[in-house]
Coordinates of C-alpha atoms in Angstrom, one line a residue:
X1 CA 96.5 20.7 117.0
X2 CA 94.0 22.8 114.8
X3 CA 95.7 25.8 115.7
X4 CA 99.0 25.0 115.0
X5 CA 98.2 24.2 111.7
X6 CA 96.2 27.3 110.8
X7 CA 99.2 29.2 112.0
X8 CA 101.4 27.2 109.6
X9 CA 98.9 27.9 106.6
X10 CA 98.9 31.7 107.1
X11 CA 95.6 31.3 109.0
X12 CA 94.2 30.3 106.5
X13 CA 95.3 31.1 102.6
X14 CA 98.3 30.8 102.3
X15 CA 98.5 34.2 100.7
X16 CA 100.3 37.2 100.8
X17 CA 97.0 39.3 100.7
X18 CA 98.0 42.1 101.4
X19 CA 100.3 41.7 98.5
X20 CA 97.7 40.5 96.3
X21 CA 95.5 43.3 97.4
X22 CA 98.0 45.9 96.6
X23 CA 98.9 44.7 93.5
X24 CA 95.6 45.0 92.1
X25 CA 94.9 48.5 93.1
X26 CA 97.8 49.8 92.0
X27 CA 97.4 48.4 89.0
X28 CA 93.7 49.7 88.6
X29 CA 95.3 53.2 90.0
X30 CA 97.8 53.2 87.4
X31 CA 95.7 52.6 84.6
X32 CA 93.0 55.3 84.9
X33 CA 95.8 57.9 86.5
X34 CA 98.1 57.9 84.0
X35 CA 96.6 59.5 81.7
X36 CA 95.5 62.5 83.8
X37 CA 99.1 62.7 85.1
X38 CA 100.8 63.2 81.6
X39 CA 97.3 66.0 81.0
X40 CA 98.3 67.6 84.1
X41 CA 102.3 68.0 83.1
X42 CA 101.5 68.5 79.6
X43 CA 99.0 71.5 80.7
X44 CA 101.9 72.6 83.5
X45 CA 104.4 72.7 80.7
X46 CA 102.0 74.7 78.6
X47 CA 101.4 77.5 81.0
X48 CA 104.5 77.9 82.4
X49 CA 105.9 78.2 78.4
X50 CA 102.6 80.9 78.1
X51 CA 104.0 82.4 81.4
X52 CA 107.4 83.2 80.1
X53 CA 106.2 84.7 76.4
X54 CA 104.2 86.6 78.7
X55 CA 106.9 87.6 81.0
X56 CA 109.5 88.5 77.6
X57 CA 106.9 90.6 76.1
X58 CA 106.1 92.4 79.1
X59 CA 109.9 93.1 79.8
X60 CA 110.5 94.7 76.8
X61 CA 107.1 97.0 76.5
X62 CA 108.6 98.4 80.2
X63 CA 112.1 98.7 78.5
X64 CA 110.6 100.8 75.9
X65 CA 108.2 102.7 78.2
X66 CA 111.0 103.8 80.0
X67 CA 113.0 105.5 77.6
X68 CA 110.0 106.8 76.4
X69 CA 109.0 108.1 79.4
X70 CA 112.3 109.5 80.6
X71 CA 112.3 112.0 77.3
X72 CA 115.4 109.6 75.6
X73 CA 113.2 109.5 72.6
X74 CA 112.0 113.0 72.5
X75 CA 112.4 116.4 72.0
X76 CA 115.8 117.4 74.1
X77 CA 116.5 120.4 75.9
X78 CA 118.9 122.5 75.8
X79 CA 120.5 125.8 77.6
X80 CA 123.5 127.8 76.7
X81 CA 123.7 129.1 80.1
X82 CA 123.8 127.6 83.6
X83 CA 122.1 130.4 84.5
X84 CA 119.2 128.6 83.7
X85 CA 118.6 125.4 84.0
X86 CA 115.6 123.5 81.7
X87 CA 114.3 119.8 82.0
X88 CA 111.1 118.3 80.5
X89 CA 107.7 118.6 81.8
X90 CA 105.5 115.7 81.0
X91 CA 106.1 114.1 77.6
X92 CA 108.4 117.2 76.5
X93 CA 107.8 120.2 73.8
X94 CA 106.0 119.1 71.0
X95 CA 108.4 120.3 68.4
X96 CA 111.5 122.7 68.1
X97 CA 112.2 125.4 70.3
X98 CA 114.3 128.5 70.4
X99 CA 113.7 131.1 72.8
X100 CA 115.6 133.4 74.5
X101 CA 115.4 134.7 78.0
X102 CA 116.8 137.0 80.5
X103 CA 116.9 136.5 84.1
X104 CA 116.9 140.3 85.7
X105 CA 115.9 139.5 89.2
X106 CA 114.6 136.0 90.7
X107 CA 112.7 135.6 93.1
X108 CA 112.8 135.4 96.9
X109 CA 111.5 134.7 100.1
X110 CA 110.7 137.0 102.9
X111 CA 113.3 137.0 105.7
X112 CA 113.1 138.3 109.5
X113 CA 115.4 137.9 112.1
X114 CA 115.1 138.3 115.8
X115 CA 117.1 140.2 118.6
X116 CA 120.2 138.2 119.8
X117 CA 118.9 136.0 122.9
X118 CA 121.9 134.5 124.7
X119 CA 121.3 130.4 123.4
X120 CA 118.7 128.6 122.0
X121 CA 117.4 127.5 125.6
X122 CA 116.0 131.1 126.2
X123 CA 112.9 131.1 127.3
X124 CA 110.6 132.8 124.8
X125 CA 107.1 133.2 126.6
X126 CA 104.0 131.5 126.1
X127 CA 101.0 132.1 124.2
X128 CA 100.4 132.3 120.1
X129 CA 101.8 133.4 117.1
X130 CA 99.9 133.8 114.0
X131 CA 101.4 133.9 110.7
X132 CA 98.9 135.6 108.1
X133 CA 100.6 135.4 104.2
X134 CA 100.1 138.2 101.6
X135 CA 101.5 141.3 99.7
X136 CA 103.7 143.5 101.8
X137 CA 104.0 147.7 100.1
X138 CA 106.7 149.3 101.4
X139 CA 106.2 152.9 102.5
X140 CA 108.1 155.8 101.3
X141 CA 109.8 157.3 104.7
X142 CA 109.7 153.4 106.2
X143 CA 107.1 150.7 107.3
X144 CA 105.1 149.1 104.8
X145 CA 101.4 148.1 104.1
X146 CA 99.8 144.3 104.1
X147 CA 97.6 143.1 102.0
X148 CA 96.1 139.6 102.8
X149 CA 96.3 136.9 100.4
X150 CA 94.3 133.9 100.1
X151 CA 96.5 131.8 102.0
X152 CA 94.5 130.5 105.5
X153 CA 96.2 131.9 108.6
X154 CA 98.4 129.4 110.6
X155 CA 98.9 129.8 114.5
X156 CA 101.4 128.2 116.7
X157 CA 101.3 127.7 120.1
X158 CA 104.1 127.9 122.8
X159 CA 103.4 125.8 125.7
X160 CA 105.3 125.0 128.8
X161 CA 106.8 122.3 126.8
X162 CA 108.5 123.9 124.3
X163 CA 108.8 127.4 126.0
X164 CA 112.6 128.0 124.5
X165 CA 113.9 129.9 121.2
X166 CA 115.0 126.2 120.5
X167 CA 111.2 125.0 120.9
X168 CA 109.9 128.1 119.1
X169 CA 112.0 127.3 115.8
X170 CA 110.9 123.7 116.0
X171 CA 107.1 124.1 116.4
X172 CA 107.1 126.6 113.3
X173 CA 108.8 124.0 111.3
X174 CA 106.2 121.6 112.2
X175 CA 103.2 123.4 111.9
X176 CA 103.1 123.5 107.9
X177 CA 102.7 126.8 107.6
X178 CA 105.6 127.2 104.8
X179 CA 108.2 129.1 107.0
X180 CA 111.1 128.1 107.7
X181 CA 113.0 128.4 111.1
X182 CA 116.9 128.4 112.2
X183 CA 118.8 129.5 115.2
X184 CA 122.0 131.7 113.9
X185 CA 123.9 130.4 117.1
X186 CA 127.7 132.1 117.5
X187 CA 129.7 132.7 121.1
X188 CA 127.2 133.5 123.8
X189 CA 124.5 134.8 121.2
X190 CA 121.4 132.9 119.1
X191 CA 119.1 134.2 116.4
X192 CA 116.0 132.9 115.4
X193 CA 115.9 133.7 111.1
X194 CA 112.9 133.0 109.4
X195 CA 112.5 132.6 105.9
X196 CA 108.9 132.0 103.7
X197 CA 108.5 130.6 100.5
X198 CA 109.2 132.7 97.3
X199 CA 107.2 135.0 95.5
X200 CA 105.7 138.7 96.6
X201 CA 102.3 137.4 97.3
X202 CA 103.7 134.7 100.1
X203 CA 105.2 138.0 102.5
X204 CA 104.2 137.3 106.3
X205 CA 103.2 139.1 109.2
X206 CA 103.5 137.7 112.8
X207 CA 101.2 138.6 115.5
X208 CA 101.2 137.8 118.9
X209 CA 98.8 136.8 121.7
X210 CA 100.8 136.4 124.7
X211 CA 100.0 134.7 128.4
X212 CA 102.4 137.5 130.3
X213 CA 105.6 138.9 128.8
X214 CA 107.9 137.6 125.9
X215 CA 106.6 136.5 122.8
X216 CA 105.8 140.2 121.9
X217 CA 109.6 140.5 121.0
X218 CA 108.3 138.1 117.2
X219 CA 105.5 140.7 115.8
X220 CA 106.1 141.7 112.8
X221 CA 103.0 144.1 111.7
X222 CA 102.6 147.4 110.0
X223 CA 103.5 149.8 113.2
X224 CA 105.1 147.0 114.9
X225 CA 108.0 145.9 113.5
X226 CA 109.8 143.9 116.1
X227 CA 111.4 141.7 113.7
X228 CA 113.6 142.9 111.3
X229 CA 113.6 143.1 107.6
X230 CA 116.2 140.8 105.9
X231 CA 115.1 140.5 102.9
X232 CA 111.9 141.3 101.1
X233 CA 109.4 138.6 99.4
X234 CA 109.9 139.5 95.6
X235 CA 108.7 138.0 92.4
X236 CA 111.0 136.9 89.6
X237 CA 111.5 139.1 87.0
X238 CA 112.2 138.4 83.6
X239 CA 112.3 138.6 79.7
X240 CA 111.4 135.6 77.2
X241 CA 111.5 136.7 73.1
X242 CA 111.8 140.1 74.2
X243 CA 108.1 140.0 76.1
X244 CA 108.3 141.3 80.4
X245 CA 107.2 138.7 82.9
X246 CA 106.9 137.8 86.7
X247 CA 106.5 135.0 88.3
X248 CA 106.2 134.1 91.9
X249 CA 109.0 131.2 91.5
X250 CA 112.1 130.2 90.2
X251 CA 110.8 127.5 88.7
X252 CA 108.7 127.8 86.0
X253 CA 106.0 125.5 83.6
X254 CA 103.9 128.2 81.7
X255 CA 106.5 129.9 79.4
X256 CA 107.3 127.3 77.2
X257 CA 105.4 124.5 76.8
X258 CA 106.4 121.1 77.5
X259 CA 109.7 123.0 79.5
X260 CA 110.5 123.7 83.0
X261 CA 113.0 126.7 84.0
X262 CA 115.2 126.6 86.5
X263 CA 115.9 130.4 87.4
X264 CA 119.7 130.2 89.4
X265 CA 121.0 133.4 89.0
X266 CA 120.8 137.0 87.4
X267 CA 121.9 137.3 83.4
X268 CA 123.2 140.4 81.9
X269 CA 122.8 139.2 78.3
X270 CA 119.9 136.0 76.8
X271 CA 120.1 132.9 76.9
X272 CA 119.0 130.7 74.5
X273 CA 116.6 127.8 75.4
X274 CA 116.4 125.9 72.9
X275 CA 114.9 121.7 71.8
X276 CA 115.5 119.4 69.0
X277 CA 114.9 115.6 68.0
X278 CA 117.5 113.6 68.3
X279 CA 117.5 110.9 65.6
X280 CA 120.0 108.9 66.7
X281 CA 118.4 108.4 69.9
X282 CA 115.7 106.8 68.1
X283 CA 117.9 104.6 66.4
X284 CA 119.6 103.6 69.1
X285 CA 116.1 102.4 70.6
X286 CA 114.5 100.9 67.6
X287 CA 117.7 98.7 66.7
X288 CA 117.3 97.3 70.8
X289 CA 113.6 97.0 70.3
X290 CA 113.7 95.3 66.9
X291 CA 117.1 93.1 69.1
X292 CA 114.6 91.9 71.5
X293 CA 111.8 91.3 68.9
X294 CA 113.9 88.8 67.3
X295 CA 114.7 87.6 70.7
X296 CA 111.0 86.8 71.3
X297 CA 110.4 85.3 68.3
X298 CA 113.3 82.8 68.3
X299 CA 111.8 81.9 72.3
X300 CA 108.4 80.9 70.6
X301 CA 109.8 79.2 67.5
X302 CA 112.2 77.3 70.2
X303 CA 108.5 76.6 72.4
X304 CA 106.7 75.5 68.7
X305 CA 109.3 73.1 68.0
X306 CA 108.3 69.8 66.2
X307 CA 109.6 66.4 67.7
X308 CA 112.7 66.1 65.9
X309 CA 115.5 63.7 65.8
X310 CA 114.3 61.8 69.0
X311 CA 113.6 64.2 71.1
X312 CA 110.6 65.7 72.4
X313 CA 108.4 68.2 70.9
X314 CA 108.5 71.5 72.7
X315 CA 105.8 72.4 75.2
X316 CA 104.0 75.1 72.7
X317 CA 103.9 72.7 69.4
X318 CA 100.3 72.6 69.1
X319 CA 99.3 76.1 70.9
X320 CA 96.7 78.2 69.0
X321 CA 98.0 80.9 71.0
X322 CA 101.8 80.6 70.7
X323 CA 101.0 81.0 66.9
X324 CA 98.6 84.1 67.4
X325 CA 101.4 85.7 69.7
X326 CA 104.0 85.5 66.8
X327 CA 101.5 86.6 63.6
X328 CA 100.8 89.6 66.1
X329 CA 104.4 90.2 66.4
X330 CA 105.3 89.8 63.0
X331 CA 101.8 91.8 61.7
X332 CA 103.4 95.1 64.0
X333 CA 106.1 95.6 61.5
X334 CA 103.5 96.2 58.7
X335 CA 100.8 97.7 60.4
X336 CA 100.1 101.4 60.6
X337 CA 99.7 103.2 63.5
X338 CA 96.9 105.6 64.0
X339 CA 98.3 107.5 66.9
X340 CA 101.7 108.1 64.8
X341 CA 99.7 109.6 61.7
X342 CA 100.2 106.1 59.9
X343 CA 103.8 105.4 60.4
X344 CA 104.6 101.8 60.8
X345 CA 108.0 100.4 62.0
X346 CA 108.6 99.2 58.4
X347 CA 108.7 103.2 57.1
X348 CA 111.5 102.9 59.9
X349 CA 113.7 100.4 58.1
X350 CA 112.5 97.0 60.4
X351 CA 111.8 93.9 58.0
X352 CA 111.7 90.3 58.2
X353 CA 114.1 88.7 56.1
X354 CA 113.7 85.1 53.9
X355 CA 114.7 83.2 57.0
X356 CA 112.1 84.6 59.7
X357 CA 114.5 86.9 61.4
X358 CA 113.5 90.7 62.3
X359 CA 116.0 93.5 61.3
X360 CA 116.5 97.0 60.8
X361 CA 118.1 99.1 58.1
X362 CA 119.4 102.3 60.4
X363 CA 120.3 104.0 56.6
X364 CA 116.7 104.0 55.9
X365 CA 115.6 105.5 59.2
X366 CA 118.4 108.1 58.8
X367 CA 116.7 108.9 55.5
X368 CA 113.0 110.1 57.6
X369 CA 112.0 113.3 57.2
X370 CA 112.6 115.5 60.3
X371 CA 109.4 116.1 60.2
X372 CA 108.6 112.3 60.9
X373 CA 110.4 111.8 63.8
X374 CA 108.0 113.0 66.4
X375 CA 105.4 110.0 64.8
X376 CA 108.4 108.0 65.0
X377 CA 108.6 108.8 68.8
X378 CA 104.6 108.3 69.3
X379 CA 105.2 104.8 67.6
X380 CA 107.2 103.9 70.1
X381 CA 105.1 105.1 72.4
X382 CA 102.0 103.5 71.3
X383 CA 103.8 100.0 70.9
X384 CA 104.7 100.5 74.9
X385 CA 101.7 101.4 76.4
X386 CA 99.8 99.6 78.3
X387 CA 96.8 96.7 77.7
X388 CA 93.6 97.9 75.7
X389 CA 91.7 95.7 73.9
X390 CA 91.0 99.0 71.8
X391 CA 95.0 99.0 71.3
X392 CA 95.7 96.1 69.5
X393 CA 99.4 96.9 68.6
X394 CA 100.2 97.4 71.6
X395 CA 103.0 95.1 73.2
X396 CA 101.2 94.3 76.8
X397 CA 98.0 93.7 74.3
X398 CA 99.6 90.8 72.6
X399 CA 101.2 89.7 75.8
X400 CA 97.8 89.5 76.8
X401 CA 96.7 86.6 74.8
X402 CA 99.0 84.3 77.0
X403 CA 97.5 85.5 80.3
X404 CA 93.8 84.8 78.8
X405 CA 95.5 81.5 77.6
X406 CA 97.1 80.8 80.5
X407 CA 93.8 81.3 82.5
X408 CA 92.2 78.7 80.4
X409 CA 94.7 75.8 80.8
X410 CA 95.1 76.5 84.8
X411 CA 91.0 75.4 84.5
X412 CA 91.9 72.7 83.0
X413 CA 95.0 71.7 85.0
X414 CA 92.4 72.4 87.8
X415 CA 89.6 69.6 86.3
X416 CA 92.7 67.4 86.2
X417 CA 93.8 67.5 89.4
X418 CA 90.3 67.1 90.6
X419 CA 90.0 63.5 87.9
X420 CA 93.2 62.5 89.8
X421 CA 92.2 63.0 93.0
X422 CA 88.9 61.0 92.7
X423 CA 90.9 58.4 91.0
X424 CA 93.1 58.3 93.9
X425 CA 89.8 57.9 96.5
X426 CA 87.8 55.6 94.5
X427 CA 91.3 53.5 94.9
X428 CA 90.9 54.1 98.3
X429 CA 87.7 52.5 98.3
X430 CA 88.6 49.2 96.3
X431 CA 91.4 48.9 98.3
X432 CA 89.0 48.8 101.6
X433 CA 86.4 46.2 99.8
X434 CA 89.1 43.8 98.3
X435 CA 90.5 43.7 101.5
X436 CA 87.0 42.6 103.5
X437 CA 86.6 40.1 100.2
X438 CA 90.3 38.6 100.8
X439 CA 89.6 38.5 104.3
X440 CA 86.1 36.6 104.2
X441 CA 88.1 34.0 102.1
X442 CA 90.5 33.3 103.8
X443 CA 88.4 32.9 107.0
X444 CA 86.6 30.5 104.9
X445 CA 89.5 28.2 103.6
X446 CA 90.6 28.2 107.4
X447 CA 87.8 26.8 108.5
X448 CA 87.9 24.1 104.9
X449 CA 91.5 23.2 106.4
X450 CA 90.5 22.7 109.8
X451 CA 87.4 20.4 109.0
X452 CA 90.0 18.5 106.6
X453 CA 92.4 18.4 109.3
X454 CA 89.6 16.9 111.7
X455 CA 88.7 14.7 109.1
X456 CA 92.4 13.2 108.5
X457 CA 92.9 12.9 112.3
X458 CA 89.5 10.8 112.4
X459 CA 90.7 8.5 109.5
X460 CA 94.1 8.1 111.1
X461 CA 92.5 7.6 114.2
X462 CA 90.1 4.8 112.8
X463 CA 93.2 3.2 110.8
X464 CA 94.8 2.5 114.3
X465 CA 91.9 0.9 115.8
X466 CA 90.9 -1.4 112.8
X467 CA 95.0 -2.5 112.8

């Protein structure tokens, strides 16, 4: 009897404990994690806001590297003659340039070809070849004399395994010594040409140590000349402002500064090299630049936003550091720069107007001195270079702020996290003690009820007897 009536009380209670229980943690929960829940969004919101000013500035300082970089902005090249051609070396000329040149012989790579073997499966013998690199004289009457240059000696070995004209072309080309191998192939005939790199002083001559008979047929040495002569190693030859010069190559860095020449072909009269600034190049750049300025400062004032009209403030409204990031900004228009002899992008026509926004005035630009626009081009550069802390008007500087920001407020997110998760555990806990406590009294009012139960069945049971 007992036990059917504990079963019918819940054993016990009555109560939904487990309810009960619940209910009160998550209530205890909810009170001490709310709090750190809207720090932890409001700090998410905050870096990821950071992150994207970060990300904007960045962009654009690479945008403007770029055409920095690529010469856009600088002194441009020119030649009247695709004879010669001429692109920039490094950051470009310093200033103007005219010069002429004239091309009377460029310069060329040693060639020797072989007798005609019957295919490039041929055997060719085994043993070495050594290839030693230097100044070949030609001797009146025929032959020549070899000097040795500084160039290390390179020796290639034909084994078993390659032991065809085929395998002999192949293990030159692979053995970096510089020369060049093909196979002339035609009906029932195959060549083996070999060309070296240009210049007199890279001329080569072969010598052979041979396991038995065959590679013999490649020396090429004063007294042996097994190989013959296509074409002699020769140095380029050639006038610039009316002064003689060789050089071992046809491309060449050391006669105008700041200019590589291209050397294609023979010219019978000069041709003029010349290199000028090209203003509207510049313009073209600073009205994009001074574009995405505005750009970035209408994405902070849109992050700064006050709550307004109902909705919610944006996630930068209080930010020390979206404020420093658009002073900085705003401070680069007025400040000079050292590197560009004290031009500052206002001398370039950039303002800010009544209403906040950034623009240029391309007349005033047009109006710089000639003379300027190399400072205007190392402006340019300056404002894209990368992070110094020395560099202050630097673009990836100021972008630097947020990341130092953003470092701070991911600690904080971090501390957070950590509140919320010892929130969630010490929850944990409660949860297990309430749940003992609830448990203890319900045992407890079972145990009442069954002792009143007993008790009403004795009364009843006395009642009975006494009637």
């Amino acid at each position: 009897m007992a036990t059917n009536v504990l079963t019918a009380f819940n054993a016990g209670s009555g109560l939904d404990s487990r309810a009960l229980v619940d209910g009160l943690v998550n209530v205890e929960r909810e009170v001490r994690s709310a709090p750190l829940t809207r720090r932890v969004e409001t700090l998410t919101a905050r870096i990821s806001a950071l992150g994207q000013l970060r990300s904007a500035l960045s962009g654009i300082a690479t945008s403007l590297d770029s055409r920095v970089r690529t010469g856009e902005l600088g002194v441009q090249l020119a030649s009247s003659d695709a004879a010669i051609g001429v692109e920039r070396v490094g950051i470009g000329p310093a200033g103007t340039v005219a010069s002429g040149v004239v091309v009377n012989r460029l310069a060329g790579g040693q060639r020797l070809n072989s007798a005609t073997f019957t295919s490039g499966s041929d055997p060719v013998g085994l043993g070495t070849l050594s290839f030693q690199f230097g100044r070949r004289t030609p001797v009146v009457g025929g032959g020549f004399t070899f000097a040795a240059g500084t160039r290390p000696s390179v020796n290639v070995t034909i084994t078993a395994e390659n032991n065809t004209l085929a395998g002999l072309a192949r293990a030159i080309n692979e053995s970096g010594a510089g020369v060049t191998a093909s196979i002339i192939a035609s009906a029932g005939s195959a060549t083996l040409v070999l060309r070296g790199p240009e210049g007199a002083e890279n001329a080569f001559v072969i010598s052979a140590a041979a396991n038995g008979a065959g590679l013999e047929r490649f020396n090429h040495t004063p007294g042996t000349e097994t190989l013959g002569l296509g074409e002699a190693a020769q140095d380029a030859e050639l006038v610039v402002d009316g002064v003689a010069i060789t050089r071992g190559t046809n491309r060449i860095e050391d006669v105008i500064a700041g200019a590589r020449l291209n050397l294609k072909r023979t010219t019978t009269a000069g041709v003029a090299i010349t290199a000028a600034r090209d203003g509207q190049a510049i313009s073209g750049a600073l009205a994009d630049f001074v574009g995405t300025l505005q750009a970035m400062r209408q994405l902070i004032g849109d992050f700064r936003r006050p709550p307004q009209d109902g909705e919610e403030p944006g996630p930068l409204a209080n930010d020390p550091t979206a404020r420093a990031l658009d002073q900085r900004i705003t401070r680069l228009i007025t400040q000079p720069v050292s590197q560009a002899n004290g031009l500052r992008l206002a001398d370039l026509g950039v303002s800010i107007q009544r209403d906040g926004s950034i623009t240029v005035n391309t007349a005033q630009l047009a109006n710089l001195p000639a003379t300027r626009l190399g400072d205007a081009e190392a402006l340019l550069r300056e404002l894209s270079g990368a992070a110094s802390p020395t560099r202050p008007n630097r673009l990836q500087s100021i972008a630097q702020l947020a990341v130092t920001a953003s470092e701070g407020l991911t600690r904080q997110r971090d501390r957070a996290n950590a509140d919320l998760e010892k929130v969630n555990r010490a929850a944990d806990v409660q949860r297990i003690l309430l749940t003992r406590q609830f448990a203890a009294m319900d045992r407890a009012v079972a145990q009442s009820r069954a002792t009143q139960v007993q008790l009403d069945q004795q009364i009843a049971f006395w009642t009975r007897s006494e009637n």
